Coordinates of N, CA and C in Angstrom, one line a residue:
X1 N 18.1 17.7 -118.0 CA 18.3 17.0 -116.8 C 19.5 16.1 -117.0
X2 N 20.3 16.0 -115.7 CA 21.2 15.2 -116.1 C 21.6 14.0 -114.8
X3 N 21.5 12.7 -115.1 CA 21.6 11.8 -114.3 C 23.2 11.9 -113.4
X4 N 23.1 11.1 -112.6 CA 24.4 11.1 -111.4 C 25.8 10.9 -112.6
X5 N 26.9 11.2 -112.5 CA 27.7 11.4 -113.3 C 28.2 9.4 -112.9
X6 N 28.8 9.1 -113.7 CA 29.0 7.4 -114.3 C 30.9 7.7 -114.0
X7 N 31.4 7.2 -113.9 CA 32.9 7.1 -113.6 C 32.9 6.0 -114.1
X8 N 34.6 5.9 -114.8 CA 35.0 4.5 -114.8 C 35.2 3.1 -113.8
X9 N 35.1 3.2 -112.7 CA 35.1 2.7 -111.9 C 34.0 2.1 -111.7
X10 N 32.9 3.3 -111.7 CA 31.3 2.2 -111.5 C 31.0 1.7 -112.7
X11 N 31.2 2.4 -114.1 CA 31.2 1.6 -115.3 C 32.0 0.3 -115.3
X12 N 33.0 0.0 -114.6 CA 33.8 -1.2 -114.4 C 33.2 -2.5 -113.8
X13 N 32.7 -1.6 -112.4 CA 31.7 -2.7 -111.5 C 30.9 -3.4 -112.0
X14 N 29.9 -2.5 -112.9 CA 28.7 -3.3 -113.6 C 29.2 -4.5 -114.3
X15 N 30.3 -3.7 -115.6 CA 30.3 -4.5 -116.4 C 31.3 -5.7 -116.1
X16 N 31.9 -6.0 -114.6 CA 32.1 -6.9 -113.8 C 31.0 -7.7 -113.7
X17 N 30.2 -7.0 -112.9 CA 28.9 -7.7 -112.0 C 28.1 -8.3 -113.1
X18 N 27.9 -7.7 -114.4 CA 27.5 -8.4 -116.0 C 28.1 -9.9 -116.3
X19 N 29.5 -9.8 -116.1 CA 29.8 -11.3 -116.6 C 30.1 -11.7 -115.7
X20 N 29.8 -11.9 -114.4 CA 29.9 -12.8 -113.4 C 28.6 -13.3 -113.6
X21 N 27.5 -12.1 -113.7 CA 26.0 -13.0 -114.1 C 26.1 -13.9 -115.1
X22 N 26.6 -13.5 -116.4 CA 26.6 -14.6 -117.3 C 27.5 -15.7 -116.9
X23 N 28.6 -15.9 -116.3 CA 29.4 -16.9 -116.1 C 28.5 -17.5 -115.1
X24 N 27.6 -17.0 -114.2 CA 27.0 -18.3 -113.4 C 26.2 -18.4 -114.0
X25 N 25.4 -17.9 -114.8 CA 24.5 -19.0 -116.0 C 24.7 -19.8 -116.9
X26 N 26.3 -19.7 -117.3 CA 26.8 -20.2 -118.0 C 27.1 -21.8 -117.3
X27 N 27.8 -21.1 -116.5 CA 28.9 -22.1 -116.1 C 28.6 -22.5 -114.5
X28 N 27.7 -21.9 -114.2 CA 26.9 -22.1 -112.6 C 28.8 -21.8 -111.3
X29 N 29.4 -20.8 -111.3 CA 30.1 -21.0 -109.8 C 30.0 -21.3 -109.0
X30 N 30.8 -21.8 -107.7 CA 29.8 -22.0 -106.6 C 30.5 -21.0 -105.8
X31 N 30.4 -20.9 -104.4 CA 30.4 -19.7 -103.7 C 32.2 -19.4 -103.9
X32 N 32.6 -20.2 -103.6 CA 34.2 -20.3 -103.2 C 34.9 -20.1 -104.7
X33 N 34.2 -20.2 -105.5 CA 35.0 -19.3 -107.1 C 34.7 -18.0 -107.1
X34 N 33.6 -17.5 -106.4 CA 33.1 -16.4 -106.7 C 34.1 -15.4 -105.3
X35 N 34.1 -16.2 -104.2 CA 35.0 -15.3 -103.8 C 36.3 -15.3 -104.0
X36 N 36.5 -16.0 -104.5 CA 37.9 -16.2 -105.3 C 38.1 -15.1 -106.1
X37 N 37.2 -15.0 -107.0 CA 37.2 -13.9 -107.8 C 37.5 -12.6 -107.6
X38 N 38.6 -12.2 -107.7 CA 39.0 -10.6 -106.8 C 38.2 -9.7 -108.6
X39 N 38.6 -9.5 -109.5 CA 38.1 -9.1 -110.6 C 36.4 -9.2 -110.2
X40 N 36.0 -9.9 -110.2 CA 34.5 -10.3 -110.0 C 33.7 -9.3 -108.5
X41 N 34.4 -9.7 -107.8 CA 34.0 -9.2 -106.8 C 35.2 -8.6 -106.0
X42 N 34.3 -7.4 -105.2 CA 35.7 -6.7 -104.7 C 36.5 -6.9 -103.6
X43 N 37.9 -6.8 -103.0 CA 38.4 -7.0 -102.5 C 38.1 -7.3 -101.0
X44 N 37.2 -5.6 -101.1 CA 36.2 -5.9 -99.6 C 35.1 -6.4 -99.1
X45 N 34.7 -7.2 -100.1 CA 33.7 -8.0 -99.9 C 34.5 -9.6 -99.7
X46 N 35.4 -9.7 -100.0 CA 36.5 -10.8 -99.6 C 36.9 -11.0 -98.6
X47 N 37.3 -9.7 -98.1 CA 38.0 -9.5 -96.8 C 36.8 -9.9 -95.6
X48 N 35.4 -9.3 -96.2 CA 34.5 -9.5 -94.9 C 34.3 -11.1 -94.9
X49 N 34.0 -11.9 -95.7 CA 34.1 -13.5 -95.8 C 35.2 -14.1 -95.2
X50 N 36.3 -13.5 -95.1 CA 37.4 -14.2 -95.1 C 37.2 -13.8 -93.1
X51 N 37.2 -12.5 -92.9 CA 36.6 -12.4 -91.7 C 35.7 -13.0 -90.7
X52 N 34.5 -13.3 -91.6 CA 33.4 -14.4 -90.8 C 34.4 -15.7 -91.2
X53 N 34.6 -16.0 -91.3 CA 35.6 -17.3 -91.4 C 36.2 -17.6 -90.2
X54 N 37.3 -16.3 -90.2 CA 37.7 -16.0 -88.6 C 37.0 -16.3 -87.5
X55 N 36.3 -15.3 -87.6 CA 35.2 -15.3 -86.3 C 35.0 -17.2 -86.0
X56 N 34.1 -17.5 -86.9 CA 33.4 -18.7 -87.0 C 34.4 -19.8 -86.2
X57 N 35.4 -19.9 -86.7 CA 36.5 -20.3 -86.4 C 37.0 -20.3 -84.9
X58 N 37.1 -18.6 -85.0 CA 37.3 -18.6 -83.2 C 35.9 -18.7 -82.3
X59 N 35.1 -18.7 -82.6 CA 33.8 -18.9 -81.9 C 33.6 -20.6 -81.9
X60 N 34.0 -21.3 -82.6 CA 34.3 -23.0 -82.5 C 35.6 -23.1 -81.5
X61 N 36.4 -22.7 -81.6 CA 37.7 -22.6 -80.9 C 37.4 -22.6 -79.2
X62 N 36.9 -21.3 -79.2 CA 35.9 -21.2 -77.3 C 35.0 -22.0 -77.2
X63 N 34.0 -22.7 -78.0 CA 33.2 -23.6 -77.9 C 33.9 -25.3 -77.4
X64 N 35.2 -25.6 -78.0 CA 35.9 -26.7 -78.2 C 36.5 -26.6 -76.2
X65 N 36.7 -25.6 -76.2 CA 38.0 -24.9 -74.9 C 36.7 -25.3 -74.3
X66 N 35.9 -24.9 -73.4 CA 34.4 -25.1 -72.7 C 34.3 -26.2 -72.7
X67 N 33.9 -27.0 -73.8 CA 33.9 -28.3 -73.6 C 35.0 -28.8 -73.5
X68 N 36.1 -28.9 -73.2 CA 37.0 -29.7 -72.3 C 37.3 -28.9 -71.2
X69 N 37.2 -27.9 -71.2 CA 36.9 -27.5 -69.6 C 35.8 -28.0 -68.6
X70 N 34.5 -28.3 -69.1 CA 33.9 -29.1 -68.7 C 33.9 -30.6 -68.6
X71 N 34.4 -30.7 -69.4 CA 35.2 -32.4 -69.2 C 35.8 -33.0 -68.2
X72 N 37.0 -31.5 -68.0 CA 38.0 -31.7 -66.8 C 37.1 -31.3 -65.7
X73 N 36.1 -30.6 -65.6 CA 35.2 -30.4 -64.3 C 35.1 -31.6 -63.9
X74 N 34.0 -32.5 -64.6 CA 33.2 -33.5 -64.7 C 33.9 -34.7 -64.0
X75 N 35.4 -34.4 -64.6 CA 36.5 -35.6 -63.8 C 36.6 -35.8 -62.8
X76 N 37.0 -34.4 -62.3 CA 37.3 -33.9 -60.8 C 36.3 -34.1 -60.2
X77 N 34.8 -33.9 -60.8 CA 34.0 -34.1 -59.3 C 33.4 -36.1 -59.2
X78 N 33.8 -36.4 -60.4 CA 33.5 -38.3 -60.5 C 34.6 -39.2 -59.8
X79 N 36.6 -38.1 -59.6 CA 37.2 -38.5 -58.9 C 36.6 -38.2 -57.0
X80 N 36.0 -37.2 -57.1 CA 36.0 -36.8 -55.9 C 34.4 -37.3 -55.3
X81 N 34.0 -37.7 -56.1 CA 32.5 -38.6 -55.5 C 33.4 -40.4 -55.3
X82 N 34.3 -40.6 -55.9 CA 34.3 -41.8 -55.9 C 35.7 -42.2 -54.7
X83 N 36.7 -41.0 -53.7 CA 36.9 -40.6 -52.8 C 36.2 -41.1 -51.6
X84 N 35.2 -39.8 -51.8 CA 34.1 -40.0 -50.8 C 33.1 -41.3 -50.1
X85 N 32.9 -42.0 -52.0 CA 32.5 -43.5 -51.7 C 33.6 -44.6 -50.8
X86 N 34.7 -44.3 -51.2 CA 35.4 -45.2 -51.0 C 35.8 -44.7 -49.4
X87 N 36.1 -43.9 -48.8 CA 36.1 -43.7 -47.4 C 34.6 -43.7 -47.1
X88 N 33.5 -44.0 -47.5 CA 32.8 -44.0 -46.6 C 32.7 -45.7 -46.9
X89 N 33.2 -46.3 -47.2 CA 33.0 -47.9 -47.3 C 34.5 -48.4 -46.3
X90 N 35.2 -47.3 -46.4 CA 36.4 -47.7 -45.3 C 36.2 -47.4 -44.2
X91 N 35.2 -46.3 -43.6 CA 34.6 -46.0 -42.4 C 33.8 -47.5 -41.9
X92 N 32.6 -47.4 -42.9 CA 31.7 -48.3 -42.5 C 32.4 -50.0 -41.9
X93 N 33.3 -50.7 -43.0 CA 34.4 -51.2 -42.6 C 35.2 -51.6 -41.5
X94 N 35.7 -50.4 -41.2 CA 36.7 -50.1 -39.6 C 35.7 -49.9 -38.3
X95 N 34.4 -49.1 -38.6 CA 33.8 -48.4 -37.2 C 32.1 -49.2 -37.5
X96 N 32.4 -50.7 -37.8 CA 30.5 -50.7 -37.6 C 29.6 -51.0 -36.8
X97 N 30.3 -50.2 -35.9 CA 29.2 -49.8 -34.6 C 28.8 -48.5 -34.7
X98 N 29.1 -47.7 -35.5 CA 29.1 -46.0 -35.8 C 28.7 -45.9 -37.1
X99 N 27.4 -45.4 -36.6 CA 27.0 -44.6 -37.9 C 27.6 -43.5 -38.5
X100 N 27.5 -43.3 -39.9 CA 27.9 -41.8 -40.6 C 27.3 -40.8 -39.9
X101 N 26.0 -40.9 -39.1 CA 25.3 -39.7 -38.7 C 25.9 -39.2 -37.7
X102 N 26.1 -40.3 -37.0 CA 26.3 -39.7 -35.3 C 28.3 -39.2 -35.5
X103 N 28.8 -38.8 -36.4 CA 29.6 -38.4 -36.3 C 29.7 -36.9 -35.8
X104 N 30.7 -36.9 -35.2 CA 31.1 -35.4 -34.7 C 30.8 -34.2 -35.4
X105 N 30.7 -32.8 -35.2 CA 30.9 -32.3 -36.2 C 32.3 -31.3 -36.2
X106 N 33.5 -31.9 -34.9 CA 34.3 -31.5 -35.0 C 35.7 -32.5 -36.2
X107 N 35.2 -33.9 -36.3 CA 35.5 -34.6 -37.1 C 35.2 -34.5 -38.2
X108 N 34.3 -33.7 -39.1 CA 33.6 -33.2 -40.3 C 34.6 -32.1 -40.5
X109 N 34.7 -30.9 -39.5 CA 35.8 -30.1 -39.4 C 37.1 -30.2 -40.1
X110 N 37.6 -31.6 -39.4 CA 38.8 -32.1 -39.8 C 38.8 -32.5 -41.3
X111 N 37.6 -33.5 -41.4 CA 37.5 -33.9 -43.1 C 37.7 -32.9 -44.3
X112 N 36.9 -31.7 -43.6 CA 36.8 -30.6 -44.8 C 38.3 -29.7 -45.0
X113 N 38.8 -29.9 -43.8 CA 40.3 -29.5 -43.8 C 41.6 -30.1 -44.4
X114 N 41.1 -31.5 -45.1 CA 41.7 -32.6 -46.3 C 42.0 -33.9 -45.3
X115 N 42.0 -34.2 -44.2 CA 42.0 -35.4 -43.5 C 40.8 -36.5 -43.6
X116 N 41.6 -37.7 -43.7 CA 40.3 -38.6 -44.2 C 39.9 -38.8 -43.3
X117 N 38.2 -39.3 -43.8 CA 37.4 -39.0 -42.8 C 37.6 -40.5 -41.5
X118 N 38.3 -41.6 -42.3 CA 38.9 -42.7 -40.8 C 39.6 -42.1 -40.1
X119 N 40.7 -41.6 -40.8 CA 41.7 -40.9 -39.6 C 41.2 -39.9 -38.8
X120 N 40.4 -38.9 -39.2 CA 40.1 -37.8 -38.5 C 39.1 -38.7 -37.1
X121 N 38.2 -40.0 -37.4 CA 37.3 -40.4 -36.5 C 38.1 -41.1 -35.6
X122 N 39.1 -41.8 -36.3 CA 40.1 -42.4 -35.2 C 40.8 -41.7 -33.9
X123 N 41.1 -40.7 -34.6 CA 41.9 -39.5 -33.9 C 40.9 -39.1 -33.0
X124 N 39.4 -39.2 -33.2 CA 38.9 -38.4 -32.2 C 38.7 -39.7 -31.4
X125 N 38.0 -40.7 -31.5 CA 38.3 -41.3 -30.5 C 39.0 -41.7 -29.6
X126 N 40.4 -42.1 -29.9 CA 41.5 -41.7 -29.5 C 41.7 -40.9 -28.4
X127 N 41.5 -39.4 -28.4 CA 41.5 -38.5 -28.0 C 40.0 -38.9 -27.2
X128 N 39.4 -39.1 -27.5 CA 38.3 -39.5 -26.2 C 38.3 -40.4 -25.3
X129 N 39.3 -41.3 -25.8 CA 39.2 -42.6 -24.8 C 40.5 -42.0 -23.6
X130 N 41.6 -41.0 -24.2 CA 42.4 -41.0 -23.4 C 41.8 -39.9 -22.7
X131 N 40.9 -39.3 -22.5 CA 40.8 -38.0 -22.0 C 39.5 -39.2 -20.7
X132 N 38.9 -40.2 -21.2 CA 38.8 -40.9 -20.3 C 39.0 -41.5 -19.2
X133 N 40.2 -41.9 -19.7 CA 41.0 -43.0 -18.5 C 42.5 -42.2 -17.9
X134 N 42.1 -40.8 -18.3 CA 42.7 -39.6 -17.2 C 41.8 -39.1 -16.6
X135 N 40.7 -39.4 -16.4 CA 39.4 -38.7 -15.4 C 39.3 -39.9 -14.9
X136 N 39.3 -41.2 -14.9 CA 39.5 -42.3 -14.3 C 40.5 -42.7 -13.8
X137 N 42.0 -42.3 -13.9 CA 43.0 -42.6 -12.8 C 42.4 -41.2 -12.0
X138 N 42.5 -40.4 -12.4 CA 42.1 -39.4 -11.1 C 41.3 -39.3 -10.1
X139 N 39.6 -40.0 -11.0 CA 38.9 -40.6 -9.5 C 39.1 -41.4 -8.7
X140 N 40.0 -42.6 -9.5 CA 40.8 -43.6 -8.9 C 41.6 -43.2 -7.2
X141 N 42.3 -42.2 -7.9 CA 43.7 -41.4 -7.2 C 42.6 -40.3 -5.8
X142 N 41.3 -39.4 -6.4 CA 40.4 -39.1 -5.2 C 40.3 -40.1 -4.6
X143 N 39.9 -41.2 -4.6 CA 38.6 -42.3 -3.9 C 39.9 -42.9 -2.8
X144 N 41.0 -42.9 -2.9 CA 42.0 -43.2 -2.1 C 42.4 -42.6 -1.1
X145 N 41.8 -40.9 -1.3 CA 43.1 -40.4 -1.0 C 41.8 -39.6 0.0
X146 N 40.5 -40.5 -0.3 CA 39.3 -39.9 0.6 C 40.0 -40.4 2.4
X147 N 39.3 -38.8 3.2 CA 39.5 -39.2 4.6 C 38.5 -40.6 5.3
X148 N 39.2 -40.6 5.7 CA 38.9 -42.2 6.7 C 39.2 -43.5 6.0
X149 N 40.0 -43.1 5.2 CA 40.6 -44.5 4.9 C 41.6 -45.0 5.8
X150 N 41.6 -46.1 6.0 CA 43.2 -46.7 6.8 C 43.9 -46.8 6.0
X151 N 43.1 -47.7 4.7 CA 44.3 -48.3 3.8 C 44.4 -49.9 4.0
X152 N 43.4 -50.3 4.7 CA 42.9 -51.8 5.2 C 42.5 -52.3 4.0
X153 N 41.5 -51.6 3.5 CA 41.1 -52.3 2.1 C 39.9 -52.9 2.2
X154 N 39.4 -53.2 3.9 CA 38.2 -54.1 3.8 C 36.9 -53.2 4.0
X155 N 36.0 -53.8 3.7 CA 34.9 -52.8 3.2 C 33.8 -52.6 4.7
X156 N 33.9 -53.4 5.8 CA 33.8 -52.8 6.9 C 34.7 -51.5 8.2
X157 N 34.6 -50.9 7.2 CA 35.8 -49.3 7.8 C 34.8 -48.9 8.9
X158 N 35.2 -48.2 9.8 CA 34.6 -47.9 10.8 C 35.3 -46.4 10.8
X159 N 34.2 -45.1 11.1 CA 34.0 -44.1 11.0 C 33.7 -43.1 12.0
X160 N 34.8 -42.7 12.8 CA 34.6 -41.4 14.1 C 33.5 -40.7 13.7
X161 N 32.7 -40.0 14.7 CA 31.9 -39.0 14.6 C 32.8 -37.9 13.6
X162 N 33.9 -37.5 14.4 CA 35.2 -36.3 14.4 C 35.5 -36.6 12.9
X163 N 35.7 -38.1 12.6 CA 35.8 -38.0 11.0 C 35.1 -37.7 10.2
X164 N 33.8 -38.2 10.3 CA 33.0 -37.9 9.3 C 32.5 -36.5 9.3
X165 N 32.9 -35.0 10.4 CA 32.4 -33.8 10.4 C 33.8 -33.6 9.7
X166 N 35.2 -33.5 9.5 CA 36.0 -33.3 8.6 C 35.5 -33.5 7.1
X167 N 34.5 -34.6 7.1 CA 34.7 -35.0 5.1 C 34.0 -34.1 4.5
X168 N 34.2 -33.5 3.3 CA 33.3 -32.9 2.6 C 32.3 -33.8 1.6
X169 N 31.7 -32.9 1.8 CA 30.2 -33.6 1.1 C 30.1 -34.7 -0.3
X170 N 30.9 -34.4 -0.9 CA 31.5 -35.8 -2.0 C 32.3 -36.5 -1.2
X171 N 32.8 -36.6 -0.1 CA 33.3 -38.0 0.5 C 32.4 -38.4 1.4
X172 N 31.3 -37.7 2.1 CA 30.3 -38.0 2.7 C 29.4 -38.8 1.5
X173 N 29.4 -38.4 0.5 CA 28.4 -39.4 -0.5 C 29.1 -40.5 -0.6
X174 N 30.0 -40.6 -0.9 CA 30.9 -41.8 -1.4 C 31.2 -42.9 -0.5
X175 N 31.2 -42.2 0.7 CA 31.5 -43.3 1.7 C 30.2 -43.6 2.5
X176 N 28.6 -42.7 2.4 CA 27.5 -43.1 3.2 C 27.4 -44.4 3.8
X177 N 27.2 -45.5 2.6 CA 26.9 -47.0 3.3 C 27.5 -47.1 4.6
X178 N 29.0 -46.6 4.6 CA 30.2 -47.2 5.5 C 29.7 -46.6 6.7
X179 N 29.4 -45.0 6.3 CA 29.1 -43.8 7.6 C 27.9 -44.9 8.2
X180 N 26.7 -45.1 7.6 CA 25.9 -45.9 8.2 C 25.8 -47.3 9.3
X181 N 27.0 -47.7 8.4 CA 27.5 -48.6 9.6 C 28.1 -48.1 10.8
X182 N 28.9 -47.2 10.9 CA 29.7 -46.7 11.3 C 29.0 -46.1 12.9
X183 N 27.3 -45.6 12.4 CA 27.0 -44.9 13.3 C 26.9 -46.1 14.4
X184 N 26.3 -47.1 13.9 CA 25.7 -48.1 15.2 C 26.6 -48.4 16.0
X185 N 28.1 -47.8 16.2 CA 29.0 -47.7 17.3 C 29.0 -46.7 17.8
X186 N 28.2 -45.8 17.6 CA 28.6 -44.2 18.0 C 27.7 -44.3 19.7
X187 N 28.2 -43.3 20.4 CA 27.5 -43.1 21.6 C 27.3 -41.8 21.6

């Protein structure tokens, strides 16, 4: 019978892997002499340590990156809560007769579109008060321009039959009191 054939190579190994045993008994190595040891241990068993090294390395490296990525999150949203605080103390401030609730939600529109949220409420009001007192010069400008006025001004006007079947029904409201008086001269 004959055992696996022995080469110099694996007779090398052993009698490698022999006095690395005795030298850590002797002399106790610790890990980093042993991989040091190219003679002692082989090349490719270096290479794979020197590898997890790597790795370890760049697995700390993405771990480091993440956390200041989340750092910079964290910024941005403590800048942008504290934004929000501070227009809503410049709202409350400027408008406190208006609550945050009863805001528009076309003014919320505008906020989310990067306009601050005073300017955007300003603007709407603005825009509401003038879209007001252009529907108020205009009734103004109707109520004048209603039939059977002289243009006397005094609030005893007196009102033809003949007139009052020309007015239409909103000048017939507007002017009733007057029609009422008006009739007790009629025949």
């Amino acid at each position: 019978m004959t055992g696996p054939a022995i080469d110099e190579k694996n007779t090398e190994e052993v009698v490698n892997h022999d006095v690395l045993l005795e030298n850590s008994s002797e002399n106790t190595l610790t890990a980093h002499e042993v991989i040091s040891e190219p003679d002692v241990i082989g090349e490719e068993q270096t290479d794979t340590y020197e590898s997890k090294g790597t790795e370890d390395s760049n697995e700390t490296e993405a771990l480091k990156n993440e956390i200041s990525e989340l750092r910079k999150k964290i910024e941005a949203k403590e800048k942008e809560q504290e934004k929000i605080l501070r227009e809503l103390g410049d709202f409350e401030r400027l408008f406190p007769e208006t609550s945050v609730k009863s805001v528009p939600d076309e003014v919320w529109q505008k906020v989310e579109g990067g306009v601050p949220l005073c300017a955007a409420y300003a603007l709407y009001e603005r825009e509401k008060k003038l879209a007001q007192n252009h529907a108020n010069e205009i009734n103004t400008r109707n109520s004048s321009l209603a039939a059977g006025k002289a243009g006397k001004g005094d609030s005893e006007e007196y009102f033809s039959p003949e007139e009052v079947k020309r007015m239409s029904q909103k000048e017939v409201h507007w002017n009733f009191s007057k029609i009422k008086n008006s009739m007790k001269y009629w025949r």
